[in-house]
Structure formats: C-alpha cells, structure tokens
mmCIF file of C-alpha atoms in Angstrom:
data_model
loop_
_atom_site.group_PDB
_atom_site.id
_atom_site.type_symbol
_atom_site.label_atom_id
_atom_site.label_comp_id
_atom_site.label_asym_id
_atom_site.label_seq_id
_atom_site.Cartn_x
_atom_site.Cartn_y
_atom_site.Cartn_z
ATOM 1 C CA UNK A 1 -49.835 -62.156 32.685
ATOM 2 C CA UNK A 2 -53.729 -61.333 32.190
ATOM 3 C CA UNK A 3 -55.568 -62.829 29.384
ATOM 4 C CA UNK A 4 -57.723 -60.504 27.004
ATOM 5 C CA UNK A 5 -60.689 -61.274 29.227
ATOM 6 C CA UNK A 6 -58.859 -60.347 32.184
ATOM 7 C CA UNK A 7 -57.867 -56.968 30.682
ATOM 8 C CA UNK A 8 -61.380 -56.340 29.602
ATOM 9 C CA UNK A 9 -62.850 -56.903 33.175
ATOM 10 C CA UNK A 10 -60.175 -54.988 35.009
ATOM 11 C CA UNK A 11 -61.072 -52.190 32.915
ATOM 12 C CA UNK A 12 -64.595 -52.481 33.731
ATOM 13 C CA UNK A 13 -65.819 -53.882 30.572
ATOM 14 C CA UNK A 14 -68.871 -56.361 30.566
ATOM 15 C CA UNK A 15 -68.728 -59.172 28.356
ATOM 16 C CA UNK A 16 -71.276 -61.514 27.536
ATOM 17 C CA UNK A 17 -71.431 -64.777 25.979
ATOM 18 C CA UNK A 18 -72.196 -66.217 23.426
ATOM 19 C CA UNK A 19 -72.149 -63.146 21.197
ATOM 20 C CA UNK A 20 -68.914 -61.824 22.986
ATOM 21 C CA UNK A 21 -70.651 -58.112 23.316
ATOM 22 C CA UNK A 22 -68.589 -55.592 24.807
ATOM 23 C CA UNK A 23 -70.251 -53.315 26.823
ATOM 24 C CA UNK A 24 -68.144 -50.295 28.709
ATOM 25 C CA UNK A 25 -69.999 -49.431 31.963
ATOM 26 C CA UNK A 26 -71.786 -46.111 31.777
ATOM 27 C CA UNK A 27 -70.427 -44.831 35.303
ATOM 28 C CA UNK A 28 -67.035 -45.442 33.432
ATOM 29 C CA UNK A 29 -67.858 -43.637 30.265
ATOM 30 C CA UNK A 30 -69.309 -40.600 32.223
ATOM 31 C CA UNK A 31 -65.821 -40.815 34.347
ATOM 32 C CA UNK A 32 -64.235 -40.554 31.319
ATOM 33 C CA UNK A 33 -65.952 -37.699 29.658
ATOM 34 C CA UNK A 34 -65.753 -35.607 32.964
ATOM 35 C CA UNK A 35 -62.037 -36.050 33.305
ATOM 36 C CA UNK A 36 -61.614 -34.722 29.539
ATOM 37 C CA UNK A 37 -64.321 -31.896 30.044
ATOM 38 C CA UNK A 38 -62.433 -30.901 33.120
ATOM 39 C CA UNK A 39 -58.629 -31.148 31.423
ATOM 40 C CA UNK A 40 -59.938 -28.982 28.762
ATOM 41 C CA UNK A 41 -61.409 -26.593 31.304
ATOM 42 C CA UNK A 42 -58.303 -26.051 32.950
ATOM 43 C CA UNK A 43 -56.277 -25.685 29.466
ATOM 44 C CA UNK A 44 -58.553 -23.049 28.746
ATOM 45 C CA UNK A 45 -57.826 -20.936 31.816
ATOM 46 C CA UNK A 46 -54.178 -21.740 31.261
ATOM 47 C CA UNK A 47 -54.401 -20.263 27.604
ATOM 48 C CA UNK A 48 -56.577 -17.487 29.087
ATOM 49 C CA UNK A 49 -54.237 -16.288 31.270
ATOM 50 C CA UNK A 50 -51.618 -15.758 28.631
ATOM 51 C CA UNK A 51 -53.116 -12.527 27.795
ATOM 52 C CA UNK A 52 -52.713 -12.831 24.113
ATOM 53 C CA UNK A 53 -55.342 -12.898 21.551
ATOM 54 C CA UNK A 54 -53.999 -16.527 20.422
ATOM 55 C CA UNK A 55 -54.459 -17.136 24.205
ATOM 56 C CA UNK A 56 -57.916 -16.262 24.116
ATOM 57 C CA UNK A 57 -58.931 -17.892 20.800
ATOM 58 C CA UNK A 58 -57.467 -20.844 22.118
ATOM 59 C CA UNK A 59 -59.065 -20.699 25.296
ATOM 60 C CA UNK A 60 -62.470 -20.079 23.663
ATOM 61 C CA UNK A 61 -62.192 -23.326 21.490
ATOM 62 C CA UNK A 62 -61.301 -25.332 24.539
ATOM 63 C CA UNK A 63 -64.332 -23.883 26.496
ATOM 64 C CA UNK A 64 -66.709 -24.764 23.430
ATOM 65 C CA UNK A 65 -65.032 -28.357 23.639
ATOM 66 C CA UNK A 66 -65.706 -28.665 27.223
ATOM 67 C CA UNK A 67 -69.283 -27.528 27.062
ATOM 68 C CA UNK A 68 -70.258 -29.934 24.593
ATOM 69 C CA UNK A 69 -69.027 -32.728 26.865
ATOM 70 C CA UNK A 70 -70.587 -31.462 29.902
ATOM 71 C CA UNK A 71 -73.727 -31.184 28.245
ATOM 72 C CA UNK A 72 -73.182 -34.786 27.054
ATOM 73 C CA UNK A 73 -72.601 -35.888 30.556
ATOM 74 C CA UNK A 74 -75.795 -33.998 31.494
ATOM 75 C CA UNK A 75 -77.912 -36.147 29.035
ATOM 76 C CA UNK A 76 -76.206 -39.123 30.066
ATOM 77 C CA UNK A 77 -77.299 -38.606 33.633
ATOM 78 C CA UNK A 78 -80.499 -37.604 32.752
ATOM 79 C CA UNK A 79 -80.961 -40.633 30.849
ATOM 80 C CA UNK A 80 -79.838 -42.865 33.421
ATOM 81 C CA UNK A 81 -82.075 -41.461 36.388
ATOM 82 C CA UNK A 82 -85.370 -42.015 34.173
ATOM 83 C CA UNK A 83 -84.292 -45.967 33.663
#
C-alpha cells in the first residue's frame, strides 16, 4: 500500500520540504495537455464526419477547444526553451 507521498512521487510530482510545496513536472503537464488536445481533435473529426449541421457545429466547438490547448502548449514550449 502506497503512502500519500509515494503516490505523489509515482505520479511525477515533486514535493519539497519544509513547506511541502507540490509542483507538477512541466513535461507531465505538457503531455496531459497534448493528450487532451489530440482527443478533442479526434472527437471533432468524428462529429464532422456525421455530415449533419449539429455534427459540424459540435466539431467546430471541439476544434476551437483543441486550438486553445495547442496554443498553450506552444507557449509552454517557448517558455522552456528560453530558460
């Protein structure tokens, strides 16, 4: 059975003492954002292929959400490269 600290460490989180600040790895956050953006993009394609007005409208919403995430990822990558 894992302890709370063990679970945090196994999830790729960094815990520092004495303030017990928990910081997520930037790479882990980027991976999560990328997976979410890719999932939204796939859902958009599936909705678009329905050929209905509702499908097109749903696809547009998903594409807009994915675009925001991809733009966030691009900004995070630029920040990491500048450090």
